[in-house]
Amino acid sequence: MKRAERRDPARRGAAASDAAELVIPRATYRVQLNAGFTFRDAAAIVPYLAALGISHVYCSPYFRARAGSTHGYDVVDHNSFNPEIGHRDDFELFVAALRAHGMGHIVDIVPNHVGILGADNAWWMDLLENGEASRYAAFFDIDWAPSNPDRAHKVLVPVLADFYGTVLERGELELRFEPRSGSFAVFYQSHRLPLDPRTYPRILDRVAALVSNTELENIRRSLAALPDRQALTPEQVAERSREKELHKQRLAVLAAGKPEVAAAMEAAVRSFGGTAAEPASFDALHELLELQAYQLAYWRVAAEDINYRRFFDVNDLAALRVENEAVFEVTHRLVLQLIAAGRIDGLRIDHADGLYDPAGYFRRLQERIAAVSGRRGTRALYLVVEKITASFEHLPSDWPVHGETGYHFANVVNRMLVDSATRARMDRVYRAVIDEPLEWRDVAYECQQLVLRRSLASELNVATNQLARIARADRRTRDFTFNGLRTALADVIACFPVYRTYVAATVADSDRRYIEWAIASARRRRAATEASVFDFVRAALLLELPAPSDELRRRMRAFAMKFQQITAPITAKGIEDTALYRFNRLLSLNEVGGEPGNYGGGVRAFHADAEYRVRHWPHEMLATSTHDTKRSEDVRARLTVLSEMTTPWRDAVRRWSRINRSRKREVDGQQAPSRNDEYHFYQTLVGTWPLTEPDPAGAAAYRERIEAYMLKAAREAKQRTSWTETDAPYEEALLQFVRSVLEPRDNNLFLVDFVEFQRRVARFGLLNGLSQTLCKLTAPGVPDIYQGNEIWDFSLVDPDNRRAVDYPCRRALLAELQYGDASAAPRAAAQRMEDGRAKLLVTWKTLQLRRAHPQLFRDGDYRRLRVRGGQAQHLCAFARRFRQQSLMVIAPRLYRRLLGDEGGLPLGEGVWGETLIELPREERARLSFRNVLDGAQLQPVRQGESVGLLAAHALAEFPVALVAAGCETPDDDAG
């Protein structure tokens, strides 16, 4: 059955049945765990989060990762806790703290990849030692038959800082004997490269020349008799695995018991060392390395020749074949044990689009969870997936999950705050500044092509190899060349409208549309290319090629599914990590999952998104800031104000460019920084400038943050410098420009002018932030708060957004709200918005309502509310209703147009006049409503045929309103 043919009522019925068997979070709070914020630190903030109204702490990965990891996604062992975060007892302490406050937790898991290289991943060490005969060879996605025959049956290991021959002949590769394990390995910097035990006799022959020992000779013969790496029957693999360990242990015992043998071992390995001035002296080590299951290479080789699938272009993160049942069971052993023990209450699946068969993975995961937990239903545990969807795209309805992790919502609510009427004007501002016309679609295409040529060329080569073999199997297509197919595939990928499709046994209607879209776009861009090659690619992706044998049919399906696995990382690297740093028209739109070409969305689009979600994914996570966002929610909310003041913004940028002209340098005949980078810089300052004037230390810290960010942004853009091709003179010119512009001196004309302009923007940005926060906390779905963002936070992309959070400050602010004068708090918070109380008030009050009435938010419907009057375009209003409980949300927008440049707070009749929010028909009989944020009682009024609430009354004391009725007593299931 095709996805499009499945009926939603049945799916919703199943979802409702599942929901009765599990806990849907009321609200989550994301914490980034690492050595600086451990399980015990997380346990310490649980009372504060409980008081705030959070139901579930949402943890970054906490299984064993690479030493020093600040994020946890470089997992090296899925079945043990990261000791830098804490051990099992620390974890149990954290869980106990949660349970004591009636809370649970969700953990972010990484099924897709694993940290490799170095020396800390046992699976990878075994793979390097044994190649295809490793017990873990099937765990990794490796092309053992690459197009280069010299690399057949080998895995490329691109860890060298220079060309292989140069590194070898400098003596940087050191052969060592490891006496504890009886192993031989080559070491390079932090990397351990184990030798195939079948090649040990090459070393032991030199040992035997120095010392005579019968046991040594017996071990040498036994090692030489091990099954070859290409002996791949299960019995041969098992024999090799068993016998190699036995003989290595014999070697360890011999060396430990016979000092003369140990000394000879050391002398033998030293003899492979060579002398730097004599290249031929390294021949023996080179010959030994050539016999291994891996080929050492310069790290730059990886882009074109790497033959293991990676996480994006990160060489030390290797993809796992989790579609293999054995891999699934091993990598999920501990997490399933913790779920069975009631320690974990939900999962977030990282990088779902990297999975070979996402639907199959989610089904297997939920089935295993149901089996170990005893729960019923296809959704046995709350499960959300990291998935980037386009504005026109929806999550596949047959996935047994609860939705996405919030990027889609973040972009929808942000676009609602943008003044879409100013698109043409903002285009003119941007083009005038950078002095060139840029179209988002063209920038995106060029950046994806760039990534395909550079960092992910090898992934394209693997897919092209597969397609070329299919082409050669048919006399009608065998004339398609490798380069022709590669060019066509690259064009199709660069034109793909979504991150990936989900073709499996059949092709869904939506997948067919996306493939046809990409093929048509590629044809237009590459008119000179023979049309038949695109016809062939189209047929291959849609599984429509003739397949006279089962083997050819299997290869065709394998190609289509492999293609899907590479479009997502290429799109991510091309769009998120390149194009979003090049197309700088309005940076608040340059977000993960965002579409900078879509300038604004409006209230209707917000309502349409919420209505779809309440019908299909009512428990999806809603986010506005995450560990991956390019800018925090409050930075975006502030930058969005620029869409309402394009003329003042244009004039300001012109003034700043003139003032700072002398601070630029010339590098390679061009200005440094470039005009585009300079424009990016000014927006970054507007978005992140502190709300209060910092002291000298604070100013220096801020300058360092901006320097680090601008350097990262320039490298990500890959125009004048990059991570792999750094241009030191350009980077120094850029950093010197930042330092000079931000120099805190009395005659800095730029800072005087900038601060005055920025203050006008900042006030409206805070108001945007309140509207954004209220919408997230009340729209259908599960709201997530990123660590620290319950008050204002003006962070940039990681690592800036992983700085320590000041929880004592937040506790103190919350205590003031809890125990202060409730009636005076809203107006006071609105008048002093800079201190964060206003945002915290909205968060706390709304989360308390969610705690008291969880069913209203979990199961309530959604209705857009009609707004009438002169300021109707400035309001987003909607209602949630469950049985006799209802609430109405009133969130203003476009504040600067509403208030004018010198305006105060958006309160009362002077601002809102007779603007009316119409009540739903079933609510019109109520005599009064309660404003949850300020406690005021509101009475409906009639305007002609309309009955509703006056915006002037609802927004008399505070800039946003949350109006409730029928919510006087808590739900039975509140907690």
PDB file of C-alpha atoms in Angstrom, residues 139-319:
ATOM      1  CA  PHE A 139      28.400  -3.352  11.309  1.00  0.00           C
ATOM      2  CA  PHE A 140      29.957  -0.733   9.026  1.00  0.00           C
ATOM      3  CA  ASP A 141      28.850   0.403   5.584  1.00  0.00           C
ATOM      4  CA  ILE A 142      32.022  -0.250   3.573  1.00  0.00           C
ATOM      5  CA  ASP A 143      32.514  -0.622  -0.169  1.00  0.00           C
ATOM      6  CA  TRP A 144      35.088  -3.421  -0.280  1.00  0.00           C
ATOM      7  CA  ALA A 145      35.130  -3.307  -4.094  1.00  0.00           C
ATOM      8  CA  PRO A 146      35.773   0.371  -4.944  1.00  0.00           C
ATOM      9  CA  SER A 147      36.463   1.603  -8.450  1.00  0.00           C
ATOM     10  CA  ASN A 148      40.205   1.728  -7.687  1.00  0.00           C
ATOM     11  CA  PRO A 149      41.315  -1.960  -7.836  1.00  0.00           C
ATOM     12  CA  ASP A 150      44.424  -1.189  -5.733  1.00  0.00           C
ATOM     13  CA  ARG A 151      42.101  -0.578  -2.806  1.00  0.00           C
ATOM     14  CA  ALA A 152      39.995  -3.694  -3.180  1.00  0.00           C
ATOM     15  CA  HIS A 153      39.343  -5.492   0.114  1.00  0.00           C
ATOM     16  CA  LYS A 154      40.788  -2.571   2.054  1.00  0.00           C
ATOM     17  CA  VAL A 155      39.287   0.273   4.031  1.00  0.00           C
ATOM     18  CA  LEU A 156      40.779   3.708   3.521  1.00  0.00           C
ATOM     19  CA  VAL A 157      42.022   5.286   6.756  1.00  0.00           C
ATOM     20  CA  PRO A 158      42.554   9.003   6.054  1.00  0.00           C
ATOM     21  CA  VAL A 159      44.302  10.123   9.241  1.00  0.00           C
ATOM     22  CA  LEU A 160      47.652  11.376   8.009  1.00  0.00           C
ATOM     23  CA  ALA A 161      48.548  15.064   8.144  1.00  0.00           C
ATOM     24  CA  ASP A 162      50.599  14.800   4.928  1.00  0.00           C
ATOM     25  CA  PHE A 163      51.108  12.453   2.023  1.00  0.00           C
ATOM     26  CA  TYR A 164      51.618   8.833   3.048  1.00  0.00           C
ATOM     27  CA  GLY A 165      55.150   8.540   1.688  1.00  0.00           C
ATOM     28  CA  THR A 166      56.204  11.756   3.357  1.00  0.00           C
ATOM     29  CA  VAL A 167      54.787  10.714   6.733  1.00  0.00           C
ATOM     30  CA  LEU A 168      56.340   7.251   6.435  1.00  0.00           C
ATOM     31  CA  GLU A 169      59.796   8.549   5.538  1.00  0.00           C
ATOM     32  CA  ARG A 170      59.731  11.136   8.313  1.00  0.00           C
ATOM     33  CA  GLY A 171      59.511   8.238  10.732  1.00  0.00           C
ATOM     34  CA  GLU A 172      56.110   9.276  12.102  1.00  0.00           C
ATOM     35  CA  LEU A 173      54.615   5.773  11.812  1.00  0.00           C
ATOM     36  CA  GLU A 174      55.828   3.694  14.735  1.00  0.00           C
ATOM     37  CA  LEU A 175      55.476  -0.075  14.991  1.00  0.00           C
ATOM     38  CA  ARG A 176      55.008  -1.287  18.566  1.00  0.00           C
ATOM     39  CA  PHE A 177      54.554  -4.553  20.417  1.00  0.00           C
ATOM     40  CA  GLU A 178      51.772  -4.457  23.017  1.00  0.00           C
ATOM     41  CA  PRO A 179      52.905  -6.913  25.705  1.00  0.00           C
ATOM     42  CA  ARG A 180      49.608  -7.039  27.641  1.00  0.00           C
ATOM     43  CA  SER A 181      47.615  -8.243  24.643  1.00  0.00           C
ATOM     44  CA  GLY A 182      50.367  -9.864  22.607  1.00  0.00           C
ATOM     45  CA  SER A 183      49.488  -7.611  19.660  1.00  0.00           C
ATOM     46  CA  PHE A 184      51.432  -5.597  17.134  1.00  0.00           C
ATOM     47  CA  ALA A 185      50.156  -2.222  15.984  1.00  0.00           C
ATOM     48  CA  VAL A 186      51.363   0.860  14.167  1.00  0.00           C
ATOM     49  CA  PHE A 187      50.825   4.142  15.973  1.00  0.00           C
ATOM     50  CA  TYR A 188      50.422   7.567  14.435  1.00  0.00           C
ATOM     51  CA  GLN A 189      49.734  10.472  16.775  1.00  0.00           C
ATOM     52  CA  SER A 190      46.612   9.374  18.729  1.00  0.00           C
ATOM     53  CA  HIS A 191      45.718   6.639  16.254  1.00  0.00           C
ATOM     54  CA  ARG A 192      46.253   2.936  16.832  1.00  0.00           C
ATOM     55  CA  LEU A 193      46.409   0.816  13.675  1.00  0.00           C
ATOM     56  CA  PRO A 194      46.409  -2.899  14.594  1.00  0.00           C
ATOM     57  CA  LEU A 195      48.147  -5.361  12.333  1.00  0.00           C
ATOM     58  CA  ASP A 196      46.561  -8.458  10.832  1.00  0.00           C
ATOM     59  CA  PRO A 197      47.792 -11.344  13.052  1.00  0.00           C
ATOM     60  CA  ARG A 198      48.398 -13.357   9.883  1.00  0.00           C
ATOM     61  CA  THR A 199      51.161 -10.845   9.065  1.00  0.00           C
ATOM     62  CA  TYR A 200      52.865 -11.117  12.483  1.00  0.00           C
ATOM     63  CA  PRO A 201      55.320 -13.730  11.116  1.00  0.00           C
ATOM     64  CA  ARG A 202      57.011 -10.913   9.170  1.00  0.00           C
ATOM     65  CA  ILE A 203      57.984  -9.433  12.522  1.00  0.00           C
ATOM     66  CA  LEU A 204      58.484 -12.707  14.364  1.00  0.00           C
ATOM     67  CA  ASP A 205      60.993 -13.829  11.730  1.00  0.00           C
ATOM     68  CA  ARG A 206      63.186 -10.943  12.867  1.00  0.00           C
ATOM     69  CA  VAL A 207      62.629 -11.943  16.497  1.00  0.00           C
ATOM     70  CA  ALA A 208      63.691 -15.507  15.699  1.00  0.00           C
ATOM     71  CA  ALA A 209      66.889 -14.181  14.172  1.00  0.00           C
ATOM     72  CA  LEU A 210      67.759 -12.654  17.548  1.00  0.00           C
ATOM     73  CA  VAL A 211      66.618 -15.395  19.922  1.00  0.00           C
ATOM     74  CA  SER A 212      65.868 -19.085  19.576  1.00  0.00           C
ATOM     75  CA  ASN A 213      62.638 -20.301  21.200  1.00  0.00           C
ATOM     76  CA  THR A 214      60.465 -23.306  20.294  1.00  0.00           C
ATOM     77  CA  GLU A 215      57.237 -21.741  21.535  1.00  0.00           C
ATOM     78  CA  LEU A 216      57.944 -18.624  19.467  1.00  0.00           C
ATOM     79  CA  GLU A 217      58.302 -20.764  16.338  1.00  0.00           C
ATOM     80  CA  ASN A 218      55.093 -22.657  17.123  1.00  0.00           C
ATOM     81  CA  ILE A 219      53.223 -19.367  17.550  1.00  0.00           C
ATOM     82  CA  ARG A 220      54.652 -18.078  14.274  1.00  0.00           C
ATOM     83  CA  ARG A 221      53.438 -21.159  12.394  1.00  0.00           C
ATOM     84  CA  SER A 222      49.989 -20.995  14.005  1.00  0.00           C
ATOM     85  CA  LEU A 223      49.560 -17.348  13.075  1.00  0.00           C
ATOM     86  CA  ALA A 224      50.623 -18.031   9.492  1.00  0.00           C
ATOM     87  CA  ALA A 225      47.962 -20.751   9.311  1.00  0.00           C
ATOM     88  CA  LEU A 226      45.084 -18.470  10.308  1.00  0.00           C
ATOM     89  CA  PRO A 227      42.264 -18.241   7.755  1.00  0.00           C
ATOM     90  CA  ASP A 228      42.837 -15.462   5.241  1.00  0.00           C
ATOM     91  CA  ARG A 229      40.861 -12.190   5.420  1.00  0.00           C
ATOM     92  CA  GLN A 230      38.941 -13.258   2.308  1.00  0.00           C
ATOM     93  CA  ALA A 231      37.895 -16.550   3.917  1.00  0.00           C
ATOM     94  CA  LEU A 232      34.419 -15.392   4.826  1.00  0.00           C
ATOM     95  CA  THR A 233      32.290 -18.413   5.692  1.00  0.00           C
ATOM     96  CA  PRO A 234      30.859 -18.141   9.222  1.00  0.00           C
ATOM     97  CA  GLU A 235      33.023 -21.072  10.302  1.00  0.00           C
ATOM     98  CA  GLN A 236      36.203 -19.487   8.935  1.00  0.00           C
ATOM     99  CA  VAL A 237      35.446 -16.104  10.490  1.00  0.00           C
ATOM    100  CA  ALA A 238      34.739 -17.747  13.850  1.00  0.00           C
ATOM    101  CA  GLU A 239      37.943 -19.830  13.626  1.00  0.00           C
ATOM    102  CA  ARG A 240      40.047 -16.782  12.803  1.00  0.00           C
ATOM    103  CA  SER A 241      38.508 -14.739  15.605  1.00  0.00           C
ATOM    104  CA  ARG A 242      39.039 -17.516  18.165  1.00  0.00           C
ATOM    105  CA  GLU A 243      42.508 -18.634  17.115  1.00  0.00           C
ATOM    106  CA  LYS A 244      44.061 -15.191  16.672  1.00  0.00           C
ATOM    107  CA  GLU A 245      43.207 -14.271  20.248  1.00  0.00           C
ATOM    108  CA  LEU A 246      44.548 -17.567  21.525  1.00  0.00           C
ATOM    109  CA  HIS A 247      47.876 -17.116  19.755  1.00  0.00           C
ATOM    110  CA  LYS A 248      48.201 -13.448  20.745  1.00  0.00           C
ATOM    111  CA  GLN A 249      47.710 -14.521  24.349  1.00  0.00           C
ATOM    112  CA  ARG A 250      50.411 -17.161  23.940  1.00  0.00           C
ATOM    113  CA  LEU A 251      52.697 -14.409  22.621  1.00  0.00           C
ATOM    114  CA  ALA A 252      51.906 -12.190  25.615  1.00  0.00           C
ATOM    115  CA  VAL A 253      52.644 -15.034  28.055  1.00  0.00           C
ATOM    116  CA  LEU A 254      55.887 -15.858  26.277  1.00  0.00           C
ATOM    117  CA  ALA A 255      57.105 -12.245  26.346  1.00  0.00           C
ATOM    118  CA  ALA A 256      56.151 -11.870  30.009  1.00  0.00           C
ATOM    119  CA  GLY A 257      57.948 -15.052  31.015  1.00  0.00           C
ATOM    120  CA  LYS A 258      61.023 -14.774  28.844  1.00  0.00           C
ATOM    121  CA  PRO A 259      62.859 -11.431  29.156  1.00  0.00           C
ATOM    122  CA  GLU A 260      65.153 -12.344  26.290  1.00  0.00           C
ATOM    123  CA  VAL A 261      62.146 -12.851  23.997  1.00  0.00           C
ATOM    124  CA  ALA A 262      60.636  -9.549  25.138  1.00  0.00           C
ATOM    125  CA  ALA A 263      63.925  -7.777  24.402  1.00  0.00           C
ATOM    126  CA  ALA A 264      64.100  -9.388  20.973  1.00  0.00           C
ATOM    127  CA  MET A 265      60.516  -8.260  20.294  1.00  0.00           C
ATOM    128  CA  GLU A 266      61.441  -4.680  21.047  1.00  0.00           C
ATOM    129  CA  ALA A 267      64.556  -4.883  18.891  1.00  0.00           C
ATOM    130  CA  ALA A 268      62.536  -6.368  16.033  1.00  0.00           C
ATOM    131  CA  VAL A 269      59.899  -3.637  16.024  1.00  0.00           C
ATOM    132  CA  ARG A 270      62.628  -0.984  16.228  1.00  0.00           C
ATOM    133  CA  SER A 271      64.247  -2.478  13.139  1.00  0.00           C
ATOM    134  CA  PHE A 272      61.206  -1.463  11.109  1.00  0.00           C
ATOM    135  CA  GLY A 273      61.733   2.152  12.127  1.00  0.00           C
ATOM    136  CA  GLY A 274      64.039   3.310   9.375  1.00  0.00           C
ATOM    137  CA  THR A 275      66.261   6.362   9.233  1.00  0.00           C
ATOM    138  CA  ALA A 276      64.921   9.725   8.067  1.00  0.00           C
ATOM    139  CA  ALA A 277      67.814  10.360   5.687  1.00  0.00           C
ATOM    140  CA  GLU A 278      67.474   6.902   4.080  1.00  0.00           C
ATOM    141  CA  PRO A 279      64.081   6.413   2.366  1.00  0.00           C
ATOM    142  CA  ALA A 280      64.859   2.789   1.503  1.00  0.00           C
ATOM    143  CA  SER A 281      65.134   1.985   5.211  1.00  0.00           C
ATOM    144  CA  PHE A 282      61.341   2.333   5.448  1.00  0.00           C
ATOM    145  CA  ASP A 283      60.644  -0.289   2.789  1.00  0.00           C
ATOM    146  CA  ALA A 284      60.050  -3.068   5.295  1.00  0.00           C
ATOM    147  CA  LEU A 285      57.458  -1.083   7.229  1.00  0.00           C
ATOM    148  CA  HIS A 286      55.794  -0.012   3.996  1.00  0.00           C
ATOM    149  CA  GLU A 287      55.618  -3.631   2.787  1.00  0.00           C
ATOM    150  CA  LEU A 288      54.139  -4.665   6.129  1.00  0.00           C
ATOM    151  CA  LEU A 289      51.496  -1.931   5.916  1.00  0.00           C
ATOM    152  CA  GLU A 290      50.615  -2.916   2.355  1.00  0.00           C
ATOM    153  CA  LEU A 291      49.556  -6.336   3.668  1.00  0.00           C
ATOM    154  CA  GLN A 292      46.975  -4.879   6.043  1.00  0.00           C
ATOM    155  CA  ALA A 293      43.198  -4.594   5.712  1.00  0.00           C
ATOM    156  CA  TYR A 294      43.502  -0.836   5.536  1.00  0.00           C
ATOM    157  CA  GLN A 295      45.340   1.746   3.496  1.00  0.00           C
ATOM    158  CA  LEU A 296      46.706   4.747   5.310  1.00  0.00           C
ATOM    159  CA  ALA A 297      46.149   8.025   3.506  1.00  0.00           C
ATOM    160  CA  TYR A 298      46.450  11.783   3.697  1.00  0.00           C
ATOM    161  CA  TRP A 299      43.243  13.158   5.247  1.00  0.00           C
ATOM    162  CA  ARG A 300      42.512  15.204   2.113  1.00  0.00           C
ATOM    163  CA  VAL A 301      42.129  11.989   0.122  1.00  0.00           C
ATOM    164  CA  ALA A 302      38.931  11.198   2.025  1.00  0.00           C
ATOM    165  CA  ALA A 303      36.739  13.566   0.032  1.00  0.00           C
ATOM    166  CA  GLU A 304      37.169  11.522  -3.153  1.00  0.00           C
ATOM    167  CA  ASP A 305      38.381   8.077  -2.141  1.00  0.00           C
ATOM    168  CA  ILE A 306      36.979   7.161   1.254  1.00  0.00           C
ATOM    169  CA  ASN A 307      35.033   3.904   1.012  1.00  0.00           C
ATOM    170  CA  TYR A 308      33.179   3.790   4.327  1.00  0.00           C
ATOM    171  CA  ARG A 309      30.011   5.800   4.757  1.00  0.00           C
ATOM    172  CA  ARG A 310      30.433   8.600   7.264  1.00  0.00           C
ATOM    173  CA  PHE A 311      28.242  10.956   9.225  1.00  0.00           C
ATOM    174  CA  PHE A 312      28.238  13.807   6.721  1.00  0.00           C
ATOM    175  CA  ASP A 313      31.916  14.465   5.919  1.00  0.00           C
ATOM    176  CA  VAL A 314      33.323  13.677   9.355  1.00  0.00           C
ATOM    177  CA  ASN A 315      36.028  11.048   8.867  1.00  0.00           C
ATOM    178  CA  ASP A 316      36.028   9.879  12.476  1.00  0.00           C
ATOM    179  CA  LEU A 317      32.285   9.165  12.556  1.00  0.00           C
ATOM    180  CA  ALA A 318      31.504   5.995  10.614  1.00  0.00           C
ATOM    181  CA  ALA A 319      27.971   5.038   9.633  1.00  0.00           C
TER     182      ALA A 319
END
